[in-house]
XYZ file of C-alpha atoms in Angstrom:
451
model
C 110.919 123.700 170.636
C 111.213 121.479 167.185
C 110.745 118.602 169.116
C 107.120 120.102 170.616
C 106.282 121.522 167.121
C 107.172 117.797 165.483
C 104.540 116.227 168.191
C 101.575 118.936 167.579
C 101.870 118.312 163.489
C 101.532 114.583 164.613
C 98.341 115.699 166.877
C 96.849 117.879 164.322
C 93.129 116.546 164.200
C 92.918 117.452 160.508
C 95.125 114.849 158.693
C 93.422 112.054 161.113
C 89.596 113.457 159.769
C 90.190 113.563 156.073
C 89.084 109.636 156.274
C 86.290 110.088 157.907
C 84.553 112.557 154.316
C 82.072 110.715 152.669
C 82.869 108.807 149.725
C 80.729 109.851 147.183
C 81.521 113.599 148.006
C 85.549 112.662 147.842
C 84.688 110.533 144.343
C 82.761 114.002 143.358
C 86.188 116.539 144.126
C 88.303 113.841 142.603
C 87.040 114.282 139.468
C 87.351 117.552 139.410
C 91.251 117.506 139.483
C 93.784 117.098 137.008
C 96.245 115.131 136.436
C 99.302 116.615 138.467
C 96.565 117.333 141.285
C 95.313 113.560 141.165
C 98.956 112.621 141.813
C 99.692 115.209 144.606
C 96.512 114.133 146.374
C 97.095 110.455 146.361
C 100.600 111.056 148.677
C 97.878 112.851 151.447
C 96.443 109.475 152.605
C 95.847 105.837 152.081
C 92.593 106.382 151.268
C 93.187 109.060 148.827
C 96.088 107.444 147.483
C 93.199 104.185 146.730
C 90.703 106.616 145.277
C 93.454 108.243 143.041
C 94.862 104.954 141.410
C 91.343 103.681 140.948
C 90.248 107.522 138.786
C 93.574 107.407 137.142
C 93.227 103.885 136.099
C 89.746 104.622 134.120
C 91.032 107.541 132.012
C 92.574 106.670 128.442
C 96.190 107.409 127.684
C 98.182 107.767 124.478
C 101.839 107.074 125.258
C 103.722 108.932 123.184
C 107.634 109.233 122.867
C 108.973 112.787 124.071
C 108.685 115.007 121.885
C 111.692 115.983 121.909
C 113.284 112.981 120.642
C 111.342 113.117 117.658
C 111.932 116.354 116.632
C 115.504 116.268 116.959
C 116.188 112.800 115.878
C 116.603 111.406 112.215
C 115.045 107.914 112.778
C 118.338 105.838 112.694
C 119.048 105.820 116.804
C 116.637 102.913 117.771
C 118.739 102.734 120.861
C 116.117 105.750 122.093
C 113.014 103.917 121.313
C 111.052 104.389 124.453
C 107.998 106.059 125.671
C 109.118 109.191 127.956
C 105.268 110.762 128.597
C 101.654 110.042 127.937
C 98.484 112.697 126.118
C 95.330 112.455 128.722
C 92.542 112.046 126.587
C 90.550 114.057 129.112
C 92.460 116.657 129.561
C 93.857 117.319 125.697
C 97.571 117.957 127.806
C 100.569 115.903 127.562
C 102.909 114.777 130.584
C 106.198 113.939 130.337
C 108.027 111.422 132.681
C 110.094 112.408 134.788
C 111.770 108.755 134.949
C 110.977 106.522 132.571
C 110.499 102.925 133.553
C 113.456 100.991 131.758
C 110.231 98.685 130.295
C 109.908 101.346 127.947
C 113.377 101.805 126.593
C 114.510 97.889 127.184
C 111.749 96.228 125.803
C 109.725 96.018 122.763
C 105.982 96.896 123.376
C 103.542 93.754 122.155
C 100.526 94.918 123.261
C 98.033 96.760 125.202
C 94.966 95.718 126.794
C 92.949 96.443 130.120
C 94.794 99.263 131.021
C 98.171 96.640 130.861
C 100.910 97.311 128.949
C 102.841 93.964 127.763
C 106.018 93.902 126.607
C 108.898 91.665 125.184
C 112.219 91.887 126.691
C 115.463 89.884 126.142
C 115.773 86.011 126.315
C 111.972 86.260 124.569
C 110.515 86.802 127.919
C 107.224 88.847 127.990
C 106.135 91.112 130.853
C 103.011 92.667 131.980
C 103.065 96.280 133.209
C 100.852 98.621 134.474
C 102.315 101.798 134.182
C 100.548 103.797 136.695
C 101.217 102.014 139.641
C 104.399 100.481 138.355
C 103.588 96.919 138.435
C 105.850 94.977 136.723
C 104.479 90.403 135.902
C 107.140 88.467 134.310
C 105.663 85.763 132.250
C 107.252 82.317 131.266
C 109.368 82.990 127.815
C 108.347 81.968 124.478
C 111.653 81.784 122.626
C 110.631 78.156 121.457
C 107.330 79.023 120.141
C 108.990 81.803 118.008
C 111.469 79.756 117.099
C 114.138 81.693 118.725
C 117.707 80.480 120.101
C 118.897 83.356 121.527
C 117.069 87.272 121.409
C 120.226 89.654 122.536
C 119.398 93.412 122.747
C 123.117 95.098 121.662
C 124.440 98.000 122.079
C 122.297 100.132 119.540
C 119.315 99.027 120.721
C 118.735 96.088 117.850
C 117.894 92.544 118.798
C 120.009 89.931 117.738
C 118.762 87.100 116.771
C 119.537 82.847 116.719
C 117.186 80.697 115.575
C 116.592 76.716 116.201
C 117.230 74.407 113.250
C 114.191 75.103 110.411
C 112.588 71.842 111.010
C 112.088 73.008 114.485
C 110.436 76.133 113.475
C 108.085 74.062 110.408
C 107.555 76.299 107.722
C 108.724 79.967 108.728
C 111.748 81.475 108.060
C 113.034 84.608 108.512
C 115.997 86.444 107.159
C 117.358 88.394 109.090
C 120.279 88.281 112.547
C 119.126 91.285 113.723
C 115.797 93.139 113.653
C 114.380 96.215 114.986
C 111.277 96.466 117.801
C 108.388 97.107 114.823
C 109.775 94.181 113.019
C 109.691 91.964 116.133
C 106.124 93.009 116.635
C 105.766 92.152 112.527
C 107.561 88.709 112.749
C 106.637 87.670 115.791
C 104.501 89.098 118.359
C 101.926 91.020 116.408
C 99.438 91.566 119.299
C 98.953 90.251 122.513
C 95.625 90.968 124.787
C 94.323 89.925 128.088
C 91.820 87.929 129.438
C 90.723 88.676 133.023
C 92.618 91.336 134.980
C 95.801 90.939 136.843
C 94.979 93.146 140.090
C 91.256 92.062 140.377
C 90.975 90.383 143.766
C 90.718 86.988 142.483
C 93.734 86.669 140.731
C 93.069 85.157 137.995
C 93.563 86.033 134.465
C 95.340 84.963 130.786
C 97.795 86.431 128.287
C 96.814 85.661 124.307
C 99.641 86.323 121.795
C 98.784 86.404 118.143
C 102.168 85.463 116.549
C 104.871 84.253 114.102
C 103.339 86.372 111.560
C 100.172 85.519 112.664
C 100.454 82.263 112.080
C 99.805 80.875 115.768
C 97.934 81.988 118.670
C 99.078 80.717 122.671
C 97.744 81.176 125.583
C 99.005 81.233 129.397
C 96.613 80.771 132.504
C 98.176 82.511 135.276
C 99.574 80.648 138.160
C 100.955 78.381 135.229
C 104.472 77.846 133.954
C 104.074 77.058 130.575
C 102.258 78.547 127.549
C 99.697 76.416 125.614
C 100.261 76.201 121.785
C 96.187 76.570 120.086
C 94.491 74.387 117.791
C 94.422 76.753 114.954
C 92.777 75.927 111.374
C 92.440 78.705 109.160
C 95.847 81.624 109.548
C 96.953 83.812 109.668
C 95.151 85.809 111.741
C 94.314 89.490 111.492
C 93.259 90.146 115.464
C 91.953 88.419 118.442
C 89.269 89.991 121.372
C 89.023 88.233 124.242
C 85.021 89.242 125.826
C 83.937 87.195 128.335
C 85.989 83.802 129.109
C 86.144 83.619 125.407
C 88.785 84.382 122.851
C 87.404 85.301 119.112
C 89.970 85.132 116.217
C 89.813 86.649 112.836
C 91.214 84.813 110.002
C 92.609 86.165 107.272
C 90.202 84.110 105.728
C 86.932 85.700 107.268
C 86.252 83.206 109.432
C 85.846 83.877 113.001
C 87.137 80.963 115.565
C 85.746 80.826 119.266
C 87.481 79.264 121.998
C 85.872 79.044 125.827
C 89.612 79.728 127.742
C 87.726 78.170 130.898
C 86.818 74.637 130.026
C 85.813 72.419 133.094
C 88.640 69.907 132.704
C 90.949 73.594 132.837
C 91.816 73.258 129.448
C 91.023 75.651 126.145
C 88.564 74.495 123.502
C 87.627 75.389 120.518
C 83.618 76.638 120.704
C 83.026 77.277 117.073
C 84.185 78.224 113.478
C 81.719 80.462 111.803
C 82.146 81.257 108.209
C 80.820 84.751 107.098
C 81.130 86.256 103.933
C 82.629 89.230 103.288
C 80.869 92.502 102.940
C 80.326 93.356 99.374
C 80.952 96.777 99.676
C 84.216 96.424 101.393
C 84.708 93.933 98.715
C 84.232 96.605 95.984
C 86.477 99.111 98.031
C 89.369 97.328 97.846
C 89.354 95.924 94.461
C 88.979 99.556 93.376
C 92.122 100.893 95.078
C 93.924 97.355 94.859
C 96.982 99.282 93.357
C 97.191 101.995 96.340
C 95.596 100.902 99.488
C 96.494 98.344 102.198
C 93.761 97.221 104.532
C 93.420 95.902 108.128
C 91.016 93.713 109.956
C 89.686 94.512 113.626
C 87.126 92.383 115.867
C 85.210 94.739 118.583
C 82.830 93.938 120.980
C 80.649 96.797 122.003
C 77.419 96.161 123.522
C 76.659 92.541 123.725
C 77.523 92.674 119.588
C 80.547 91.294 117.119
C 81.775 94.478 115.170
C 83.503 93.975 112.056
C 86.151 97.075 111.295
C 87.573 97.046 107.666
C 90.762 100.162 107.946
C 91.925 101.185 104.470
C 95.182 103.162 104.796
C 97.106 104.349 101.139
C 100.152 103.392 100.480
C 101.335 106.379 99.467
C 99.488 109.436 100.073
C 100.389 113.533 99.152
C 99.447 116.678 101.395
C 96.230 117.142 100.025
C 95.533 113.146 100.512
C 95.408 112.388 97.252
C 96.494 107.864 96.889
C 99.197 107.833 94.919
C 101.269 104.638 93.190
C 104.949 104.276 93.921
C 105.720 105.286 90.613
C 103.863 108.949 90.978
C 106.838 109.153 93.503
C 109.482 109.948 90.945
C 109.175 112.784 88.908
C 111.448 114.656 86.056
C 111.720 118.217 87.821
C 113.685 116.605 90.564
C 116.664 114.873 91.905
C 115.078 113.112 94.566
C 111.599 110.923 95.096
C 108.742 112.627 96.748
C 108.581 111.657 100.260
C 104.594 110.740 100.865
C 104.220 107.924 103.997
C 101.227 105.755 104.096
C 98.035 106.911 105.394
C 94.043 105.509 107.028
C 91.870 107.153 104.352
C 88.509 105.010 105.547
C 87.216 102.982 107.314
C 83.912 100.647 106.799
C 82.016 99.472 110.386
C 80.049 96.540 110.057
C 77.946 94.296 113.183
C 77.628 90.250 113.095
C 73.815 89.139 112.447
C 74.190 85.472 113.439
C 70.624 84.486 112.502
C 71.571 84.878 109.262
C 75.292 84.728 109.406
C 76.102 87.950 107.851
C 77.896 91.152 108.505
C 76.112 94.694 108.471
C 76.686 97.776 107.804
C 76.767 100.258 110.791
C 76.031 103.386 109.402
C 76.729 105.126 113.183
C 78.107 103.915 116.141
C 75.250 106.372 118.628
C 77.393 107.369 121.148
C 80.356 104.876 121.199
C 84.079 105.504 120.624
C 86.428 102.388 118.950
C 90.035 102.270 120.105
C 92.119 100.537 117.184
C 96.147 99.900 116.568
C 98.307 98.018 118.626
C 96.271 97.849 121.170
C 93.551 94.905 122.116
C 90.300 96.631 120.371
C 88.183 97.863 122.401
C 84.480 100.290 121.962
C 84.055 102.968 124.914
C 81.047 104.827 126.086
C 81.977 108.498 124.748
C 80.356 109.361 128.367
C 82.358 107.413 130.446
C 85.596 109.901 128.966
C 85.528 113.987 128.926
C 86.163 114.851 125.562
C 86.160 111.559 123.996
C 84.006 112.051 120.701
C 81.009 109.953 119.943
C 80.246 108.124 116.788
C 84.156 107.974 116.076
C 87.381 105.740 115.525
C 90.434 106.627 117.727
C 93.692 104.633 115.844
C 96.984 104.306 116.424
C 99.760 103.145 113.722
C 99.808 99.440 113.280
C 101.637 98.861 110.376
C 104.207 97.329 111.495
C 106.110 96.135 108.104
C 106.301 99.265 106.660
C 107.345 101.245 110.505
C 111.295 101.377 109.583
C 111.232 100.958 105.867
C 112.572 104.527 105.411
C 113.770 107.138 107.744
C 111.645 109.425 107.509
C 108.336 107.882 108.562
C 107.075 105.371 110.270
C 104.387 105.189 113.519
C 103.132 108.629 112.451
C 99.405 107.203 111.157
C 97.565 107.484 114.025
C 94.016 110.492 113.707
C 90.177 110.162 114.751
C 87.786 109.066 112.169
C 84.349 110.300 112.286
C 82.126 107.865 111.437
C 78.937 110.285 110.554
C 80.857 112.561 107.859
C 84.180 110.642 107.383
C 85.874 113.424 108.217
C 89.718 112.579 109.733
C 91.457 114.975 112.170
C 95.014 114.515 114.273
C 94.753 113.638 117.822
C 98.081 115.196 118.239
C 100.842 116.297 116.335
C 104.831 115.646 116.002
C 106.867 118.277 113.468
C 108.322 114.873 112.089
C 106.846 111.547 110.532
C 108.821 109.476 112.494
C 107.849 108.232 115.193
C 109.432 105.829 117.447
C 107.947 103.872 119.771
C 104.946 104.393 117.614
C 102.409 105.886 120.067
C 100.087 103.318 121.934
C 96.216 103.464 123.569
C 96.248 101.977 127.044
C 92.428 102.027 127.735
C 91.115 101.220 130.896
C 88.784 98.033 131.435
C 85.395 99.310 129.909
C 83.249 96.889 131.620
C 84.110 98.207 135.453
C 83.295 101.975 133.630
C 80.359 100.953 132.419
C 78.279 98.632 134.868
């Protein structure tokens, strides 16, 4: 009887006819499903699995450590620094991972680009990881490029380091023999981005690293077994982006260097070196806040325009948003200094006028939203992402040099900034300001979404 039932179940016409449903109807139905329902629907048939993966890969996610880990930790347990969930921007809901990939805890996240995460593992071996498909691609080691003879993770979760001699490392000098993940990000690989997508049909893509305190830029083309160092002229660099076949690098001196990553002979060639005066408005603001603020600079491609974003970060910010000097933390009526973490307080946005070679201030982003932080800086249409607010900047903490200076804060500086009225509001709130690893955006390839 049981065998008969099994045969009848296999012969049921329902499952065999599922794939016959019109694709436009299925996409309409799938677009209305929650994340959990999408995951369950993926298991029904091969065509539903493909459609489910396609939709999941088009959602923006904010990777998060577990709330329990953050709120019960004291900031000293670096061994437990791993992502354990993600915030769905479209649903404004946090999903926990029952089993987090080992890359989340054992590797140091060095970038996010086109829906992929990039990690630096032991022995200075980078890898690409797609968190939704659980696909991993190992890349050639960058040990010599970083001047590292040895990079091993100890039982405390820190990296133990040995270096090649100073002659081989040039002028770079690192003063520590062990370091946490955010020190790795600060000193060794500040940003890692993709040109092209590893899951495209042609399988051609490239990886670009901004490394060694922003002094070097290196490139790896898929299929090669090595990295190519670019002949940079104006280090250190603040940001890098890829658009089309070109790499744009923003120098600390407000110059933009452009490289063609797909030259005719297969080599990487510099196309141009653009000098643009720093915007007067931002320069005046930086001068007025020089004692209480630091800054970050970003490049963003948006609808064919090249944008320049200035982020102002208060060094010590009180609960009411007041910018303080370090000496303001010491008061006569308390035995301990006030705890006032660094926080973002302001953004300026400009677009490039290529005819006059100057930055033009933007009062509005229109229906666009920017995503800035440890990820590749991107601009998206708010219409493509439910619950995404237009004319806003979504930012995460990328102040790597300060994340481990205090056990009470670090990784916390994230939020939504309205360019319209200058207001700030949280994306997601923890009860602690010590959030490790720092939340990281995973943004899909917007060229696919908006084409």
